[in-house]
Amino acid sequence: MRPHIVLFGDSITQQSFRSGGWGASVADTYSRKVDVVLRGYGGYNTRWALFLLNHLFPLVSEAPSPAAVTIFFGANDAALLEGTGKRQHVPLEEYKENLRKMVQHIRNCSPKTLVVLITPPPIDLDGRRVYARSIYGDKASKVADRTNEVTGTYADQCVSIAKELGLPSIDLWSKMQETHGWQTRFLSDGLHLTPEGNAVVFGELVKILDEAGFSDLPYDFPQHSEIDEENPASSFAQVCAV
């Protein structure tokens, strides 16, 4: 059985298997070596995601534990209490503790699983307003649902807990803002990712996975060029005997 990489997160993860998505790119990069399992839940925050842990990562299971898990939450936790996303808001300290609980649960399942924390992306307030007007017209709320400054504090806590627990992390909030015009280059609606935004996540994640040895994993079965055309059974003898 191939190793598994589980992508666990909110809508930015849920959408990652769309055309140009970062999850689809990871699956393509490690095709025939690793199975990439999508577990993205649009609109979820870390508080709600905790209820999924025992279902997605059971402590007692005959199935092998995932080789790696990405945890990509925070965009909804950082929703403002006075905005339209207030029901999704999670206080900053609770967000940090929820990430800690997720990591501890996965480590209890398998201490060898590589866990990667990913911060929420930056927020473009103008992009959010344009998006809201495109959906609700004149009825669109004039109160911001998120701000870049507040989201940045959640990103900081995500990076902080990763350092505390000795985990690799991707500071997407900072990384994207290093590029001029990030607001429209990387974000489609002030929050979710364009193909170029997806490429940033993919590029940063593959660096971590390759450093962990994923690029060196063997193919599950022989390449077609390696199959003995006269005696094909001999080419599968070893893998079929395992």
mmCIF file of C-alpha atoms in Angstrom:
data_model
loop_
_atom_site.group_PDB
_atom_site.id
_atom_site.type_symbol
_atom_site.label_atom_id
_atom_site.label_comp_id
_atom_site.label_asym_id
_atom_site.label_seq_id
_atom_site.Cartn_x
_atom_site.Cartn_y
_atom_site.Cartn_z
ATOM 1 C CA MET A 1 0.000 0.000 0.000
ATOM 2 C CA ARG A 2 1.257 3.443 -0.866
ATOM 3 C CA PRO A 3 1.965 5.939 1.920
ATOM 4 C CA HIS A 4 -0.710 8.592 2.447
ATOM 5 C CA ILE A 5 -0.508 12.357 2.741
ATOM 6 C CA VAL A 6 -3.655 13.824 4.309
ATOM 7 C CA LEU A 7 -4.547 17.440 3.528
ATOM 8 C CA PHE A 8 -6.651 18.672 6.469
ATOM 9 C CA GLY A 9 -8.103 22.155 6.443
ATOM 10 C CA ASP A 10 -10.885 24.534 5.477
ATOM 11 C CA SER A 11 -12.134 25.661 2.045
ATOM 12 C CA ILE A 12 -8.633 26.539 0.855
ATOM 13 C CA THR A 13 -7.819 22.868 1.280
ATOM 14 C CA GLN A 14 -11.198 21.712 -0.027
ATOM 15 C CA GLN A 15 -10.586 23.643 -3.249
ATOM 16 C CA SER A 16 -7.024 22.389 -3.626
ATOM 17 C CA PHE A 17 -7.960 19.610 -6.060
ATOM 18 C CA ARG A 18 -9.460 22.045 -8.544
ATOM 19 C CA SER A 19 -7.597 22.773 -11.771
ATOM 20 C CA GLY A 20 -4.307 24.413 -10.767
ATOM 21 C CA GLY A 21 -4.875 23.576 -7.118
ATOM 22 C CA TRP A 22 -1.995 22.929 -4.749
ATOM 23 C CA GLY A 23 -3.365 19.564 -3.602
ATOM 24 C CA ALA A 24 -3.716 18.307 -7.162
ATOM 25 C CA SER A 25 -0.145 19.405 -7.860
ATOM 26 C CA VAL A 26 1.127 17.487 -4.827
ATOM 27 C CA ALA A 27 -0.750 14.383 -5.999
ATOM 28 C CA ASP A 28 0.763 14.746 -9.469
ATOM 29 C CA THR A 29 4.292 15.261 -8.140
ATOM 30 C CA TYR A 30 4.236 12.074 -6.079
ATOM 31 C CA SER A 31 1.991 10.025 -8.374
ATOM 32 C CA ARG A 32 2.544 6.273 -8.067
ATOM 33 C CA LYS A 33 4.522 6.916 -4.899
ATOM 34 C CA VAL A 34 2.022 8.466 -2.494
ATOM 35 C CA ASP A 35 -1.768 8.744 -2.298
ATOM 36 C CA VAL A 36 -2.913 12.255 -1.409
ATOM 37 C CA VAL A 37 -6.127 12.250 0.624
ATOM 38 C CA LEU A 38 -8.242 15.399 0.606
ATOM 39 C CA ARG A 39 -9.990 16.291 3.840
ATOM 40 C CA GLY A 40 -10.977 19.929 3.381
ATOM 41 C CA TYR A 41 -14.101 21.388 5.001
ATOM 42 C CA GLY A 42 -15.293 24.728 3.700
ATOM 43 C CA GLY A 43 -16.213 27.242 6.389
ATOM 44 C CA TYR A 44 -14.708 25.232 9.241
ATOM 45 C CA ASN A 45 -12.637 26.729 12.014
ATOM 46 C CA THR A 46 -10.320 24.851 14.383
ATOM 47 C CA ARG A 47 -13.041 24.529 17.041
ATOM 48 C CA TRP A 48 -15.303 22.563 14.700
ATOM 49 C CA ALA A 49 -12.424 20.656 13.134
ATOM 50 C CA LEU A 50 -11.537 19.114 16.506
ATOM 51 C CA PHE A 51 -14.726 17.051 16.295
ATOM 52 C CA LEU A 52 -13.400 15.379 13.138
ATOM 53 C CA LEU A 53 -10.118 14.128 14.568
ATOM 54 C CA ASN A 54 -11.316 10.756 15.846
ATOM 55 C CA HIS A 55 -13.077 10.104 12.547
ATOM 56 C CA LEU A 56 -10.217 11.118 10.275
ATOM 57 C CA PHE A 57 -7.362 9.923 12.475
ATOM 58 C CA PRO A 58 -8.695 7.088 14.672
ATOM 59 C CA LEU A 59 -6.426 6.192 17.555
ATOM 60 C CA VAL A 60 -7.128 2.499 16.997
ATOM 61 C CA SER A 61 -7.097 1.395 13.375
ATOM 62 C CA GLU A 62 -5.758 -1.450 11.269
ATOM 63 C CA ALA A 63 -5.032 0.975 8.438
ATOM 64 C CA PRO A 64 -1.522 2.445 8.322
ATOM 65 C CA SER A 65 -1.103 5.926 9.732
ATOM 66 C CA PRO A 66 -0.530 8.760 7.251
ATOM 67 C CA ALA A 67 3.051 9.508 6.320
ATOM 68 C CA ALA A 68 2.302 13.236 6.457
ATOM 69 C CA VAL A 69 -0.544 15.576 7.391
ATOM 70 C CA THR A 70 -0.967 19.231 6.524
ATOM 71 C CA ILE A 71 -3.040 21.323 8.945
ATOM 72 C CA PHE A 72 -4.277 24.443 7.201
ATOM 73 C CA PHE A 73 -6.733 26.424 9.353
ATOM 74 C CA GLY A 74 -7.040 29.991 10.550
ATOM 75 C CA ALA A 75 -8.772 31.973 7.808
ATOM 76 C CA ASN A 76 -12.169 31.392 9.435
ATOM 77 C CA ASP A 77 -10.926 31.519 13.032
ATOM 78 C CA ALA A 78 -9.723 35.054 12.269
ATOM 79 C CA ALA A 79 -13.165 36.246 11.148
ATOM 80 C CA LEU A 80 -14.153 39.408 13.019
ATOM 81 C CA LEU A 81 -16.794 39.305 15.742
ATOM 82 C CA GLU A 82 -18.491 42.375 14.275
ATOM 83 C CA GLY A 83 -18.514 41.019 10.706
ATOM 84 C CA THR A 84 -20.658 38.608 8.707
ATOM 85 C CA GLY A 85 -18.369 35.713 9.637
ATOM 86 C CA LYS A 86 -18.726 36.189 13.402
ATOM 87 C CA ARG A 87 -20.092 32.660 13.951
ATOM 88 C CA GLN A 88 -16.780 31.305 12.656
ATOM 89 C CA HIS A 89 -14.626 33.428 14.958
ATOM 90 C CA VAL A 90 -12.336 31.612 17.386
ATOM 91 C CA PRO A 91 -10.314 33.641 19.939
ATOM 92 C CA LEU A 92 -6.601 33.747 19.251
ATOM 93 C CA GLU A 93 -5.450 31.722 22.255
ATOM 94 C CA GLU A 94 -8.087 29.065 21.643
ATOM 95 C CA TYR A 95 -6.944 28.836 18.014
ATOM 96 C CA LYS A 96 -3.405 28.171 19.158
ATOM 97 C CA GLU A 97 -4.526 25.537 21.654
ATOM 98 C CA ASN A 98 -6.731 23.880 19.053
ATOM 99 C CA LEU A 99 -3.737 23.522 16.734
ATOM 100 C CA ARG A 100 -1.812 22.009 19.623
ATOM 101 C CA LYS A 101 -4.623 19.489 20.230
ATOM 102 C CA MET A 102 -4.659 18.516 16.560
ATOM 103 C CA VAL A 103 -0.936 17.902 16.496
ATOM 104 C CA GLN A 104 -1.003 15.941 19.750
ATOM 105 C CA HIS A 105 -3.832 13.759 18.477
ATOM 106 C CA ILE A 106 -1.995 12.929 15.258
ATOM 107 C CA ARG A 107 1.192 12.224 17.190
ATOM 108 C CA ASN A 108 -0.770 9.877 19.450
ATOM 109 C CA CYS A 109 -1.879 8.026 16.319
ATOM 110 C CA SER A 110 1.627 7.876 14.930
ATOM 111 C CA PRO A 111 4.723 9.636 16.310
ATOM 112 C CA LYS A 112 6.406 9.165 12.915
ATOM 113 C CA THR A 113 3.815 11.125 10.929
ATOM 114 C CA LEU A 114 5.205 14.362 9.504
ATOM 115 C CA VAL A 115 2.879 17.232 10.477
ATOM 116 C CA VAL A 116 3.099 20.523 8.575
ATOM 117 C CA LEU A 117 1.278 23.635 9.795
ATOM 118 C CA ILE A 118 0.206 26.225 7.216
ATOM 119 C CA THR A 119 -0.851 29.736 8.194
ATOM 120 C CA PRO A 120 -3.868 31.469 6.689
ATOM 121 C CA PRO A 121 -3.084 33.612 3.653
ATOM 122 C CA PRO A 122 -3.159 37.401 3.847
ATOM 123 C CA ILE A 123 -6.468 39.232 3.420
ATOM 124 C CA ASP A 124 -7.148 41.853 0.753
ATOM 125 C CA LEU A 125 -9.961 44.002 2.102
ATOM 126 C CA ASP A 126 -10.762 45.564 -1.289
ATOM 127 C CA GLY A 127 -10.979 42.108 -2.825
ATOM 128 C CA ARG A 128 -13.387 40.971 -0.110
ATOM 129 C CA ARG A 129 -15.608 44.002 -0.727
ATOM 130 C CA VAL A 130 -15.691 43.455 -4.486
ATOM 131 C CA TYR A 131 -16.542 39.807 -3.944
ATOM 132 C CA ALA A 132 -19.344 40.634 -1.481
ATOM 133 C CA ARG A 133 -20.876 43.127 -3.921
ATOM 134 C CA SER A 134 -20.709 40.560 -6.732
ATOM 135 C CA ILE A 135 -22.760 38.153 -4.611
ATOM 136 C CA TYR A 136 -25.107 40.408 -2.641
ATOM 137 C CA GLY A 137 -25.163 43.623 -4.666
ATOM 138 C CA ASP A 138 -26.391 46.632 -2.712
ATOM 139 C CA LYS A 139 -27.232 44.368 0.230
ATOM 140 C CA ALA A 140 -23.558 43.527 0.785
ATOM 141 C CA SER A 141 -22.372 44.357 4.281
ATOM 142 C CA LYS A 142 -20.130 47.382 4.530
ATOM 143 C CA VAL A 143 -18.492 45.924 7.642
ATOM 144 C CA ALA A 144 -15.326 43.922 6.962
ATOM 145 C CA ASP A 145 -15.559 40.206 7.696
ATOM 146 C CA ARG A 146 -11.780 39.882 8.077
ATOM 147 C CA THR A 147 -8.727 42.145 8.092
ATOM 148 C CA ASN A 148 -5.155 41.459 7.127
ATOM 149 C CA GLU A 149 -3.850 42.750 10.443
ATOM 150 C CA VAL A 150 -5.980 40.425 12.559
ATOM 151 C CA THR A 151 -5.302 37.457 10.296
ATOM 152 C CA GLY A 152 -1.603 38.183 10.705
ATOM 153 C CA THR A 153 -1.861 37.604 14.447
ATOM 154 C CA TYR A 154 -3.315 34.151 13.786
ATOM 155 C CA ALA A 155 -0.539 33.424 11.316
ATOM 156 C CA ASP A 156 2.011 34.409 13.983
ATOM 157 C CA GLN A 157 0.460 31.982 16.462
ATOM 158 C CA CYS A 158 0.472 29.194 13.893
ATOM 159 C CA VAL A 159 4.188 29.682 13.279
ATOM 160 C CA SER A 160 4.790 29.974 17.024
ATOM 161 C CA ILE A 161 3.113 26.681 17.883
ATOM 162 C CA ALA A 162 4.980 24.951 15.056
ATOM 163 C CA LYS A 163 8.290 26.136 16.501
ATOM 164 C CA GLU A 164 7.245 25.133 20.002
ATOM 165 C CA LEU A 165 6.340 21.609 18.856
ATOM 166 C CA GLY A 166 9.319 21.221 16.535
ATOM 167 C CA LEU A 167 7.252 21.113 13.337
ATOM 168 C CA PRO A 168 7.843 22.578 9.896
ATOM 169 C CA SER A 169 5.475 25.376 8.939
ATOM 170 C CA ILE A 170 4.606 27.490 5.926
ATOM 171 C CA ASP A 171 4.109 31.164 6.769
ATOM 172 C CA LEU A 172 1.827 31.837 3.841
ATOM 173 C CA TRP A 173 0.674 35.160 5.275
ATOM 174 C CA SER A 174 4.231 36.558 5.156
ATOM 175 C CA LYS A 175 5.424 34.720 2.049
ATOM 176 C CA MET A 176 2.702 36.042 -0.230
ATOM 177 C CA GLN A 177 3.165 39.642 0.874
ATOM 178 C CA GLU A 178 6.766 39.553 -0.291
ATOM 179 C CA THR A 179 5.458 39.818 -3.867
ATOM 180 C CA HIS A 180 4.256 43.124 -5.321
ATOM 181 C CA GLY A 181 0.587 42.966 -6.287
ATOM 182 C CA TRP A 182 -0.099 39.919 -4.122
ATOM 183 C CA GLN A 183 -3.658 41.099 -3.555
ATOM 184 C CA THR A 184 -4.831 40.100 -7.043
ATOM 185 C CA ARG A 185 -1.973 37.877 -8.133
ATOM 186 C CA PHE A 186 -2.467 35.320 -5.361
ATOM 187 C CA LEU A 187 -6.057 35.914 -4.165
ATOM 188 C CA SER A 188 -9.228 35.467 -6.217
ATOM 189 C CA ASP A 189 -11.655 37.117 -3.807
ATOM 190 C CA GLY A 190 -9.419 38.664 -1.171
ATOM 191 C CA LEU A 191 -9.108 35.313 0.623
ATOM 192 C CA HIS A 192 -9.159 32.202 -1.577
ATOM 193 C CA LEU A 193 -6.324 31.379 -3.928
ATOM 194 C CA THR A 194 -5.735 31.960 -7.618
ATOM 195 C CA PRO A 195 -3.695 29.386 -9.564
ATOM 196 C CA GLU A 196 -0.589 31.446 -8.767
ATOM 197 C CA GLY A 197 -1.549 31.505 -5.095
ATOM 198 C CA ASN A 198 -1.961 27.750 -5.163
ATOM 199 C CA ALA A 199 1.484 27.497 -6.723
ATOM 200 C CA VAL A 200 2.990 29.293 -3.722
ATOM 201 C CA VAL A 201 1.503 26.737 -1.307
ATOM 202 C CA PHE A 202 2.586 23.868 -3.538
ATOM 203 C CA GLY A 203 6.146 25.135 -3.898
ATOM 204 C CA GLU A 204 6.635 25.640 -0.172
ATOM 205 C CA LEU A 205 5.070 22.305 0.751
ATOM 206 C CA VAL A 206 7.080 20.284 -1.755
ATOM 207 C CA LYS A 207 10.294 21.738 -0.314
ATOM 208 C CA ILE A 208 9.347 20.338 3.092
ATOM 209 C CA LEU A 209 8.223 16.979 1.732
ATOM 210 C CA ASP A 210 11.330 16.538 -0.397
ATOM 211 C CA GLU A 211 13.561 17.375 2.559
ATOM 212 C CA ALA A 212 11.705 14.632 4.441
ATOM 213 C CA GLY A 213 12.534 12.142 1.682
ATOM 214 C CA PHE A 214 9.253 11.865 -0.174
ATOM 215 C CA SER A 215 10.888 12.408 -3.567
ATOM 216 C CA ASP A 216 13.090 9.360 -2.894
ATOM 217 C CA LEU A 217 10.188 6.999 -2.272
ATOM 218 C CA PRO A 218 10.018 4.083 -4.726
ATOM 219 C CA TYR A 219 7.245 3.585 -7.256
ATOM 220 C CA ASP A 220 4.630 1.079 -6.155
ATOM 221 C CA PHE A 221 5.134 -1.105 -9.267
ATOM 222 C CA PRO A 222 7.812 -1.252 -11.988
ATOM 223 C CA GLN A 223 7.996 1.334 -14.721
ATOM 224 C CA HIS A 224 6.813 -0.097 -18.039
ATOM 225 C CA SER A 225 10.366 0.118 -19.396
ATOM 226 C CA GLU A 226 11.525 -2.194 -16.602
ATOM 227 C CA ILE A 227 9.075 -5.001 -17.389
ATOM 228 C CA ASP A 228 10.590 -8.098 -19.006
ATOM 229 C CA GLU A 229 8.474 -8.587 -22.104
ATOM 230 C CA GLU A 230 9.509 -12.246 -22.405
ATOM 231 C CA ASN A 231 8.780 -13.058 -18.770
ATOM 232 C CA PRO A 232 6.646 -10.262 -17.289
ATOM 233 C CA ALA A 233 5.862 -12.270 -14.157
ATOM 234 C CA SER A 234 9.506 -12.051 -13.140
ATOM 235 C CA SER A 235 9.258 -8.247 -13.060
ATOM 236 C CA PHE A 236 6.472 -8.425 -10.485
ATOM 237 C CA ALA A 237 7.767 -11.325 -8.423
ATOM 238 C CA GLN A 238 9.267 -9.183 -5.670
ATOM 239 C CA VAL A 239 6.430 -6.688 -5.219
ATOM 240 C CA CYS A 240 3.725 -9.365 -5.434
ATOM 241 C CA ALA A 241 5.497 -11.503 -2.843
ATOM 242 C CA VAL A 242 5.375 -8.761 -0.203
#
